[in-house]
Amino acid sequence: MDSRNEKEMAHDLRKRARQLENEIDLKLVSFSKLGTNYSHHRDDINNSDTSPLLSASNSEHMFDTMAMEIEQLLAKLTEINDKMSEYTNSISMSSPSSALLHTLQRHRDILQDYNQEFQKTKANITACREREELLGSVRRDIDAYKSSSGGLNRRSELYLKENEHIRNADRVADETIDVALATKENLREQRNTMKKISTGMNNLANRYPLMNSLIQRINIRKRRDSLVIGGVIAVCLILLLLYAFR
């Protein structure tokens, strides 16, 4: 009875881990798109004198909320992985299972990839926010100077041109980042497809151990046949060389 309960608990842990992984993956896609659109949103706000400050605060609030949600999901997935690790260690002491160890390691790798991707995306968005705030501060200083002086002199005109050059260069960099993010999205979809295929093959092998054993026997027989063929070829070559040098 205890063994049955333990198996049900292990199945439930794996099911919850897969659900959290799917949810985190969707959140990370949305989080990455938020980072792509953030700089364009700030550009529109800076270019419009009548844009409300509430739009910027809403965008920043969305970033903070989504980051907090992803952190909570990652913490839950870490807890599930720790429980699976405890269960695997307790089972391995009595009857080691390579399938359980492989499944646990796969979930750990997925969690590590999600953590790295989240931290990288978060750092990129934070850097973008700081850069846009700096440019906005410069623009506000210029506007304040224009209001106080009542007009532009030569120095402020050059300053504005230089700021415009910076913004153009920044926009080109944003477009390059967009292309890189799109490429990253395609690679992630390919990676998810490969993960699903790998998971399906592992589940199939675990569900049908006889099939796994049959595949191993076939591979062993193929290697043995290759060795036999190689030996026959080698003997033939030696006989040909002996015949040629007689």
PDB file of C-alpha atoms in Angstrom:
ATOM      1  CA  MET A   1       0.000   0.000   0.000  1.00  0.00           C
ATOM      2  CA  ASP A   2       2.837   2.353   0.877  1.00  0.00           C
ATOM      3  CA  SER A   3       4.562   1.537  -2.397  1.00  0.00           C
ATOM      4  CA  ARG A   4       1.391   2.385  -4.303  1.00  0.00           C
ATOM      5  CA  ASN A   5       1.042   5.705  -2.457  1.00  0.00           C
ATOM      6  CA  GLU A   6       4.677   6.543  -3.205  1.00  0.00           C
ATOM      7  CA  LYS A   7       4.188   5.852  -6.915  1.00  0.00           C
ATOM      8  CA  GLU A   8       1.066   8.009  -6.976  1.00  0.00           C
ATOM      9  CA  MET A   9       2.965  10.794  -5.187  1.00  0.00           C
ATOM     10  CA  ALA A  10       5.835  10.561  -7.715  1.00  0.00           C
ATOM     11  CA  HIS A  11       3.366  10.673 -10.624  1.00  0.00           C
ATOM     12  CA  ASP A  12       1.636  13.685  -9.090  1.00  0.00           C
ATOM     13  CA  LEU A  13       4.954  15.494  -8.620  1.00  0.00           C
ATOM     14  CA  ARG A  14       5.952  14.911 -12.254  1.00  0.00           C
ATOM     15  CA  LYS A  15       2.530  16.065 -13.429  1.00  0.00           C
ATOM     16  CA  ARG A  16       2.736  19.272 -11.373  1.00  0.00           C
ATOM     17  CA  ALA A  17       6.294  19.889 -12.608  1.00  0.00           C
ATOM     18  CA  ARG A  18       5.188  19.619 -16.272  1.00  0.00           C
ATOM     19  CA  GLN A  19       2.254  21.956 -15.635  1.00  0.00           C
ATOM     20  CA  LEU A  20       4.525  24.549 -14.026  1.00  0.00           C
ATOM     21  CA  GLU A  21       7.072  24.227 -16.846  1.00  0.00           C
ATOM     22  CA  ASN A  22       4.399  24.862 -19.474  1.00  0.00           C
ATOM     23  CA  GLU A  23       3.068  27.848 -17.526  1.00  0.00           C
ATOM     24  CA  ILE A  24       6.553  29.307 -17.042  1.00  0.00           C
ATOM     25  CA  ASP A  25       7.345  28.858 -20.735  1.00  0.00           C
ATOM     26  CA  LEU A  26       4.259  30.861 -21.727  1.00  0.00           C
ATOM     27  CA  LYS A  27       5.073  33.548 -19.160  1.00  0.00           C
ATOM     28  CA  LEU A  28       8.642  33.845 -20.455  1.00  0.00           C
ATOM     29  CA  VAL A  29       7.398  34.303 -24.017  1.00  0.00           C
ATOM     30  CA  SER A  30       5.105  37.138 -22.881  1.00  0.00           C
ATOM     31  CA  PHE A  31       7.903  38.591 -20.754  1.00  0.00           C
ATOM     32  CA  SER A  32      10.275  38.613 -23.728  1.00  0.00           C
ATOM     33  CA  LYS A  33       7.660  40.334 -25.920  1.00  0.00           C
ATOM     34  CA  LEU A  34       7.142  42.921 -23.179  1.00  0.00           C
ATOM     35  CA  GLY A  35      10.855  43.698 -23.295  1.00  0.00           C
ATOM     36  CA  THR A  36      10.710  44.074 -27.083  1.00  0.00           C
ATOM     37  CA  ASN A  37       7.785  46.502 -26.981  1.00  0.00           C
ATOM     38  CA  TYR A  38       8.974  48.464 -23.961  1.00  0.00           C
ATOM     39  CA  SER A  39      11.507  50.693 -25.700  1.00  0.00           C
ATOM     40  CA  HIS A  40       9.076  51.543 -28.532  1.00  0.00           C
ATOM     41  CA  HIS A  41       6.433  52.436 -25.972  1.00  0.00           C
ATOM     42  CA  ARG A  42       8.818  54.780 -24.188  1.00  0.00           C
ATOM     43  CA  ASP A  43       9.824  56.345 -27.503  1.00  0.00           C
ATOM     44  CA  ASP A  44       6.188  57.171 -28.241  1.00  0.00           C
ATOM     45  CA  ILE A  45       5.791  58.733 -24.811  1.00  0.00           C
ATOM     46  CA  ASN A  46       8.955  60.823 -25.157  1.00  0.00           C
ATOM     47  CA  ASN A  47       7.976  62.032 -28.627  1.00  0.00           C
ATOM     48  CA  SER A  48       4.535  63.157 -27.522  1.00  0.00           C
ATOM     49  CA  ASP A  49       4.192  66.132 -25.199  1.00  0.00           C
ATOM     50  CA  THR A  50       0.600  65.231 -24.386  1.00  0.00           C
ATOM     51  CA  SER A  51       1.090  61.539 -23.533  1.00  0.00           C
ATOM     52  CA  PRO A  52      -0.115  60.811 -19.996  1.00  0.00           C
ATOM     53  CA  LEU A  53       2.357  59.651 -17.399  1.00  0.00           C
ATOM     54  CA  LEU A  54      -0.091  56.917 -16.446  1.00  0.00           C
ATOM     55  CA  SER A  55       0.811  54.907 -19.589  1.00  0.00           C
ATOM     56  CA  ALA A  56       4.453  54.677 -18.567  1.00  0.00           C
ATOM     57  CA  SER A  57       3.556  53.710 -15.028  1.00  0.00           C
ATOM     58  CA  ASN A  58       1.185  51.017 -16.343  1.00  0.00           C
ATOM     59  CA  SER A  59       3.933  49.553 -18.512  1.00  0.00           C
ATOM     60  CA  GLU A  60       6.368  49.498 -15.611  1.00  0.00           C
ATOM     61  CA  HIS A  61       3.717  48.017 -13.321  1.00  0.00           C
ATOM     62  CA  MET A  62       3.082  45.266 -15.894  1.00  0.00           C
ATOM     63  CA  PHE A  63       6.825  44.482 -15.984  1.00  0.00           C
ATOM     64  CA  ASP A  64       7.081  44.315 -12.188  1.00  0.00           C
ATOM     65  CA  THR A  65       3.939  42.191 -11.880  1.00  0.00           C
ATOM     66  CA  MET A  66       4.996  39.725 -14.570  1.00  0.00           C
ATOM     67  CA  ALA A  67       8.510  39.427 -13.117  1.00  0.00           C
ATOM     68  CA  MET A  68       7.054  38.687  -9.678  1.00  0.00           C
ATOM     69  CA  GLU A  69       4.707  36.041 -11.124  1.00  0.00           C
ATOM     70  CA  ILE A  70       7.555  34.302 -12.937  1.00  0.00           C
ATOM     71  CA  GLU A  71       9.703  34.361  -9.799  1.00  0.00           C
ATOM     72  CA  GLN A  72       6.877  32.746  -7.835  1.00  0.00           C
ATOM     73  CA  LEU A  73       6.417  30.043 -10.484  1.00  0.00           C
ATOM     74  CA  LEU A  74      10.157  29.346 -10.536  1.00  0.00           C
ATOM     75  CA  ALA A  75      10.133  29.038  -6.735  1.00  0.00           C
ATOM     76  CA  LYS A  76       7.241  26.545  -6.920  1.00  0.00           C
ATOM     77  CA  LEU A  77       9.041  24.529  -9.611  1.00  0.00           C
ATOM     78  CA  THR A  78      12.203  24.504  -7.482  1.00  0.00           C
ATOM     79  CA  GLU A  79      10.195  23.172  -4.553  1.00  0.00           C
ATOM     80  CA  ILE A  80       8.658  20.426  -6.729  1.00  0.00           C
ATOM     81  CA  ASN A  81      12.124  19.455  -8.017  1.00  0.00           C
ATOM     82  CA  ASP A  82      13.413  19.256  -4.433  1.00  0.00           C
ATOM     83  CA  LYS A  83      10.549  16.943  -3.489  1.00  0.00           C
ATOM     84  CA  MET A  84      11.227  14.754  -6.539  1.00  0.00           C
ATOM     85  CA  SER A  85      14.901  14.658  -5.551  1.00  0.00           C
ATOM     86  CA  GLU A  86      14.027  13.528  -2.027  1.00  0.00           C
ATOM     87  CA  TYR A  87      11.705  10.844  -3.390  1.00  0.00           C
ATOM     88  CA  THR A  88      14.313   9.646  -5.923  1.00  0.00           C
ATOM     89  CA  ASN A  89      17.011   9.469  -3.238  1.00  0.00           C
ATOM     90  CA  SER A  90      14.766   7.451  -0.940  1.00  0.00           C
ATOM     91  CA  ILE A  91      13.850   5.038  -3.751  1.00  0.00           C
ATOM     92  CA  SER A  92      17.417   4.758  -5.066  1.00  0.00           C
ATOM     93  CA  MET A  93      18.689   3.530  -1.681  1.00  0.00           C
ATOM     94  CA  SER A  94      16.555   0.394  -1.990  1.00  0.00           C
ATOM     95  CA  SER A  95      16.109  -0.055  -5.748  1.00  0.00           C
ATOM     96  CA  PRO A  96      18.076   2.358  -7.967  1.00  0.00           C
ATOM     97  CA  SER A  97      16.240   3.457 -11.102  1.00  0.00           C
ATOM     98  CA  SER A  98      18.068   5.075 -14.005  1.00  0.00           C
ATOM     99  CA  ALA A  99      14.742   6.225 -15.456  1.00  0.00           C
ATOM    100  CA  LEU A 100      13.887   8.210 -12.301  1.00  0.00           C
ATOM    101  CA  LEU A 101      17.357   9.744 -12.183  1.00  0.00           C
ATOM    102  CA  HIS A 102      17.125  10.707 -15.878  1.00  0.00           C
ATOM    103  CA  THR A 103      13.680  12.266 -15.373  1.00  0.00           C
ATOM    104  CA  LEU A 104      14.886  14.240 -12.350  1.00  0.00           C
ATOM    105  CA  GLN A 105      17.958  15.510 -14.212  1.00  0.00           C
ATOM    106  CA  ARG A 106      15.799  16.579 -17.170  1.00  0.00           C
ATOM    107  CA  HIS A 107      13.508  18.620 -14.902  1.00  0.00           C
ATOM    108  CA  ARG A 108      16.559  20.199 -13.244  1.00  0.00           C
ATOM    109  CA  ASP A 109      17.992  21.191 -16.637  1.00  0.00           C
ATOM    110  CA  ILE A 110      14.689  22.740 -17.682  1.00  0.00           C
ATOM    111  CA  LEU A 111      14.525  24.716 -14.422  1.00  0.00           C
ATOM    112  CA  GLN A 112      18.090  25.950 -14.907  1.00  0.00           C
ATOM    113  CA  ASP A 113      17.334  27.056 -18.498  1.00  0.00           C
ATOM    114  CA  TYR A 114      14.228  28.940 -17.351  1.00  0.00           C
ATOM    115  CA  ASN A 115      16.146  30.673 -14.543  1.00  0.00           C
ATOM    116  CA  GLN A 116      18.908  31.769 -16.906  1.00  0.00           C
ATOM    117  CA  GLU A 117      16.473  32.984 -19.555  1.00  0.00           C
ATOM    118  CA  PHE A 118      14.400  34.915 -17.005  1.00  0.00           C
ATOM    119  CA  GLN A 119      17.425  36.616 -15.454  1.00  0.00           C
ATOM    120  CA  LYS A 120      18.788  37.568 -18.882  1.00  0.00           C
ATOM    121  CA  THR A 121      15.478  38.996 -20.105  1.00  0.00           C
ATOM    122  CA  LYS A 122      14.943  40.845 -16.839  1.00  0.00           C
ATOM    123  CA  ALA A 123      18.425  42.361 -17.021  1.00  0.00           C
ATOM    124  CA  ASN A 124      17.827  43.491 -20.633  1.00  0.00           C
ATOM    125  CA  ILE A 125      14.515  45.153 -19.747  1.00  0.00           C
ATOM    126  CA  THR A 126      16.039  46.823 -16.676  1.00  0.00           C
ATOM    127  CA  ALA A 127      18.902  48.195 -18.778  1.00  0.00           C
ATOM    128  CA  CYS A 128      16.387  49.451 -21.347  1.00  0.00           C
ATOM    129  CA  ARG A 129      14.376  51.196 -18.623  1.00  0.00           C
ATOM    130  CA  GLU A 130      17.464  52.898 -17.224  1.00  0.00           C
ATOM    131  CA  ARG A 131      18.569  54.016 -20.685  1.00  0.00           C
ATOM    132  CA  GLU A 132      15.144  55.418 -21.540  1.00  0.00           C
ATOM    133  CA  GLU A 133      14.945  57.209 -18.204  1.00  0.00           C
ATOM    134  CA  LEU A 134      18.338  58.777 -18.880  1.00  0.00           C
ATOM    135  CA  LEU A 135      17.307  59.938 -22.341  1.00  0.00           C
ATOM    136  CA  GLY A 136      14.015  61.244 -20.950  1.00  0.00           C
ATOM    137  CA  SER A 137      15.895  63.185 -18.301  1.00  0.00           C
ATOM    138  CA  VAL A 138      18.126  64.739 -20.960  1.00  0.00           C
ATOM    139  CA  ARG A 139      15.096  65.715 -23.021  1.00  0.00           C
ATOM    140  CA  ARG A 140      13.375  67.254 -20.009  1.00  0.00           C
ATOM    141  CA  ASP A 141      16.511  69.254 -19.242  1.00  0.00           C
ATOM    142  CA  ILE A 142      16.561  70.536 -22.818  1.00  0.00           C
ATOM    143  CA  ASP A 143      12.884  71.481 -22.657  1.00  0.00           C
ATOM    144  CA  ALA A 144      13.461  73.283 -19.367  1.00  0.00           C
ATOM    145  CA  TYR A 145      16.376  75.160 -20.868  1.00  0.00           C
ATOM    146  CA  LYS A 146      14.286  76.158 -23.895  1.00  0.00           C
ATOM    147  CA  SER A 147      11.488  77.421 -21.643  1.00  0.00           C
ATOM    148  CA  SER A 148      13.818  79.433 -19.412  1.00  0.00           C
ATOM    149  CA  SER A 149      15.842  81.022 -22.246  1.00  0.00           C
ATOM    150  CA  GLY A 150      12.882  81.749 -24.487  1.00  0.00           C
ATOM    151  CA  GLY A 151      14.649  80.346 -27.564  1.00  0.00           C
ATOM    152  CA  LEU A 152      17.431  78.186 -28.880  1.00  0.00           C
ATOM    153  CA  ASN A 153      20.990  79.357 -29.195  1.00  0.00           C
ATOM    154  CA  ARG A 154      23.675  77.682 -31.213  1.00  0.00           C
ATOM    155  CA  ARG A 155      24.855  75.498 -28.365  1.00  0.00           C
ATOM    156  CA  SER A 156      21.416  74.118 -27.519  1.00  0.00           C
ATOM    157  CA  GLU A 157      20.749  73.482 -31.199  1.00  0.00           C
ATOM    158  CA  LEU A 158      23.874  71.338 -31.443  1.00  0.00           C
ATOM    159  CA  TYR A 159      22.836  69.603 -28.253  1.00  0.00           C
ATOM    160  CA  LEU A 160      19.455  68.732 -29.735  1.00  0.00           C
ATOM    161  CA  LYS A 161      21.028  67.420 -32.930  1.00  0.00           C
ATOM    162  CA  GLU A 162      23.396  65.251 -30.916  1.00  0.00           C
ATOM    163  CA  ASN A 163      20.491  63.925 -28.874  1.00  0.00           C
ATOM    164  CA  GLU A 164      18.601  63.138 -32.077  1.00  0.00           C
ATOM    165  CA  HIS A 165      21.604  61.212 -33.389  1.00  0.00           C
ATOM    166  CA  ILE A 166      21.691  59.231 -30.166  1.00  0.00           C
ATOM    167  CA  ARG A 167      18.003  58.400 -30.461  1.00  0.00           C
ATOM    168  CA  ASN A 168      18.437  57.285 -34.088  1.00  0.00           C
ATOM    169  CA  ALA A 169      21.331  55.041 -33.138  1.00  0.00           C
ATOM    170  CA  ASP A 170      19.275  53.712 -30.259  1.00  0.00           C
ATOM    171  CA  ARG A 171      16.378  52.937 -32.586  1.00  0.00           C
ATOM    172  CA  VAL A 172      18.681  51.001 -34.930  1.00  0.00           C
ATOM    173  CA  ALA A 173      19.955  49.018 -31.940  1.00  0.00           C
ATOM    174  CA  ASP A 174      16.371  48.267 -30.906  1.00  0.00           C
ATOM    175  CA  GLU A 175      15.581  46.953 -34.380  1.00  0.00           C
ATOM    176  CA  THR A 176      18.639  44.696 -34.204  1.00  0.00           C
ATOM    177  CA  ILE A 177      17.485  43.443 -30.809  1.00  0.00           C
ATOM    178  CA  ASP A 178      14.033  42.729 -32.279  1.00  0.00           C
ATOM    179  CA  VAL A 179      15.607  40.553 -34.971  1.00  0.00           C
ATOM    180  CA  ALA A 180      17.686  38.740 -32.355  1.00  0.00           C
ATOM    181  CA  LEU A 181      14.625  38.156 -30.168  1.00  0.00           C
ATOM    182  CA  ALA A 182      12.662  36.801 -33.125  1.00  0.00           C
ATOM    183  CA  THR A 183      15.522  34.403 -33.886  1.00  0.00           C
ATOM    184  CA  LYS A 184      15.615  33.424 -30.238  1.00  0.00           C
ATOM    185  CA  GLU A 185      11.871  32.740 -30.310  1.00  0.00           C
ATOM    186  CA  ASN A 186      12.266  30.429 -33.298  1.00  0.00           C
ATOM    187  CA  LEU A 187      15.121  28.593 -31.587  1.00  0.00           C
ATOM    188  CA  ARG A 188      13.032  28.217 -28.451  1.00  0.00           C
ATOM    189  CA  GLU A 189      10.163  26.697 -30.445  1.00  0.00           C
ATOM    190  CA  GLN A 190      12.599  24.238 -32.010  1.00  0.00           C
ATOM    191  CA  ARG A 191      13.994  23.423 -28.577  1.00  0.00           C
ATOM    192  CA  ASN A 192      10.489  22.790 -27.194  1.00  0.00           C
ATOM    193  CA  THR A 193       9.737  20.510 -30.121  1.00  0.00           C
ATOM    194  CA  MET A 194      12.923  18.523 -29.483  1.00  0.00           C
ATOM    195  CA  LYS A 195      12.080  18.327 -25.773  1.00  0.00           C
ATOM    196  CA  LYS A 196       8.626  16.952 -26.541  1.00  0.00           C
ATOM    197  CA  ILE A 197      10.115  14.364 -28.895  1.00  0.00           C
ATOM    198  CA  SER A 198      12.739  13.385 -26.292  1.00  0.00           C
ATOM    199  CA  THR A 199      10.103  13.173 -23.569  1.00  0.00           C
ATOM    200  CA  GLY A 200       7.908  10.995 -25.754  1.00  0.00           C
ATOM    201  CA  MET A 201      10.784   8.640 -26.532  1.00  0.00           C
ATOM    202  CA  ASN A 202      11.762   8.426 -22.847  1.00  0.00           C
ATOM    203  CA  ASN A 203       8.162   7.750 -21.803  1.00  0.00           C
ATOM    204  CA  LEU A 204       7.879   5.099 -24.493  1.00  0.00           C
ATOM    205  CA  ALA A 205      11.099   3.430 -23.349  1.00  0.00           C
ATOM    206  CA  ASN A 206      10.045   3.581 -19.708  1.00  0.00           C
ATOM    207  CA  ARG A 207       6.555   2.262 -20.463  1.00  0.00           C
ATOM    208  CA  TYR A 208       7.778  -0.591 -22.623  1.00  0.00           C
ATOM    209  CA  PRO A 209      11.082  -1.881 -21.166  1.00  0.00           C
ATOM    210  CA  LEU A 210      10.984  -4.900 -23.505  1.00  0.00           C
ATOM    211  CA  MET A 211      11.111  -2.552 -26.498  1.00  0.00           C
ATOM    212  CA  ASN A 212      14.094  -0.759 -24.970  1.00  0.00           C
ATOM    213  CA  SER A 213      15.830  -4.112 -24.415  1.00  0.00           C
ATOM    214  CA  LEU A 214      15.060  -5.174 -27.988  1.00  0.00           C
ATOM    215  CA  ILE A 215      16.543  -1.933 -29.349  1.00  0.00           C
ATOM    216  CA  GLN A 216      19.694  -2.502 -27.318  1.00  0.00           C
ATOM    217  CA  ARG A 217      20.005  -6.068 -28.619  1.00  0.00           C
ATOM    218  CA  ILE A 218      19.587  -4.870 -32.187  1.00  0.00           C
ATOM    219  CA  ASN A 219      22.325  -2.259 -31.665  1.00  0.00           C
ATOM    220  CA  ILE A 220      24.641  -4.899 -30.159  1.00  0.00           C
ATOM    221  CA  ARG A 221      24.030  -7.235 -33.105  1.00  0.00           C
ATOM    222  CA  LYS A 222      24.693  -4.385 -35.558  1.00  0.00           C
ATOM    223  CA  ARG A 223      28.010  -3.624 -33.877  1.00  0.00           C
ATOM    224  CA  ARG A 224      28.950  -7.305 -33.891  1.00  0.00           C
ATOM    225  CA  ASP A 225      28.107  -7.630 -37.578  1.00  0.00           C
ATOM    226  CA  SER A 226      30.172  -4.521 -38.302  1.00  0.00           C
ATOM    227  CA  LEU A 227      33.146  -6.045 -36.503  1.00  0.00           C
ATOM    228  CA  VAL A 228      32.775  -9.310 -38.448  1.00  0.00           C
ATOM    229  CA  ILE A 229      32.559  -7.475 -41.769  1.00  0.00           C
ATOM    230  CA  GLY A 230      35.546  -5.341 -40.827  1.00  0.00           C
ATOM    231  CA  GLY A 231      37.543  -8.469 -39.952  1.00  0.00           C
ATOM    232  CA  VAL A 232      36.664 -10.146 -43.232  1.00  0.00           C
ATOM    233  CA  ILE A 233      37.703  -7.053 -45.177  1.00  0.00           C
ATOM    234  CA  ALA A 234      40.987  -6.862 -43.270  1.00  0.00           C
ATOM    235  CA  VAL A 235      41.787 -10.555 -43.983  1.00  0.00           C
ATOM    236  CA  CYS A 236      41.005 -10.058 -47.655  1.00  0.00           C
ATOM    237  CA  LEU A 237      43.304  -7.042 -47.844  1.00  0.00           C
ATOM    238  CA  ILE A 238      46.120  -8.957 -46.147  1.00  0.00           C
ATOM    239  CA  LEU A 239      45.724 -11.882 -48.569  1.00  0.00           C
ATOM    240  CA  LEU A 240      45.769  -9.480 -51.532  1.00  0.00           C
ATOM    241  CA  LEU A 241      48.949  -7.800 -50.273  1.00  0.00           C
ATOM    242  CA  LEU A 242      50.637 -11.175 -49.717  1.00  0.00           C
ATOM    243  CA  TYR A 243      49.640 -12.267 -53.199  1.00  0.00           C
ATOM    244  CA  ALA A 244      50.841  -8.988 -54.719  1.00  0.00           C
ATOM    245  CA  PHE A 245      54.323  -9.113 -53.135  1.00  0.00           C
ATOM    246  CA  ARG A 246      55.045 -12.814 -53.791  1.00  0.00           C
TER     247      ARG A 246
END
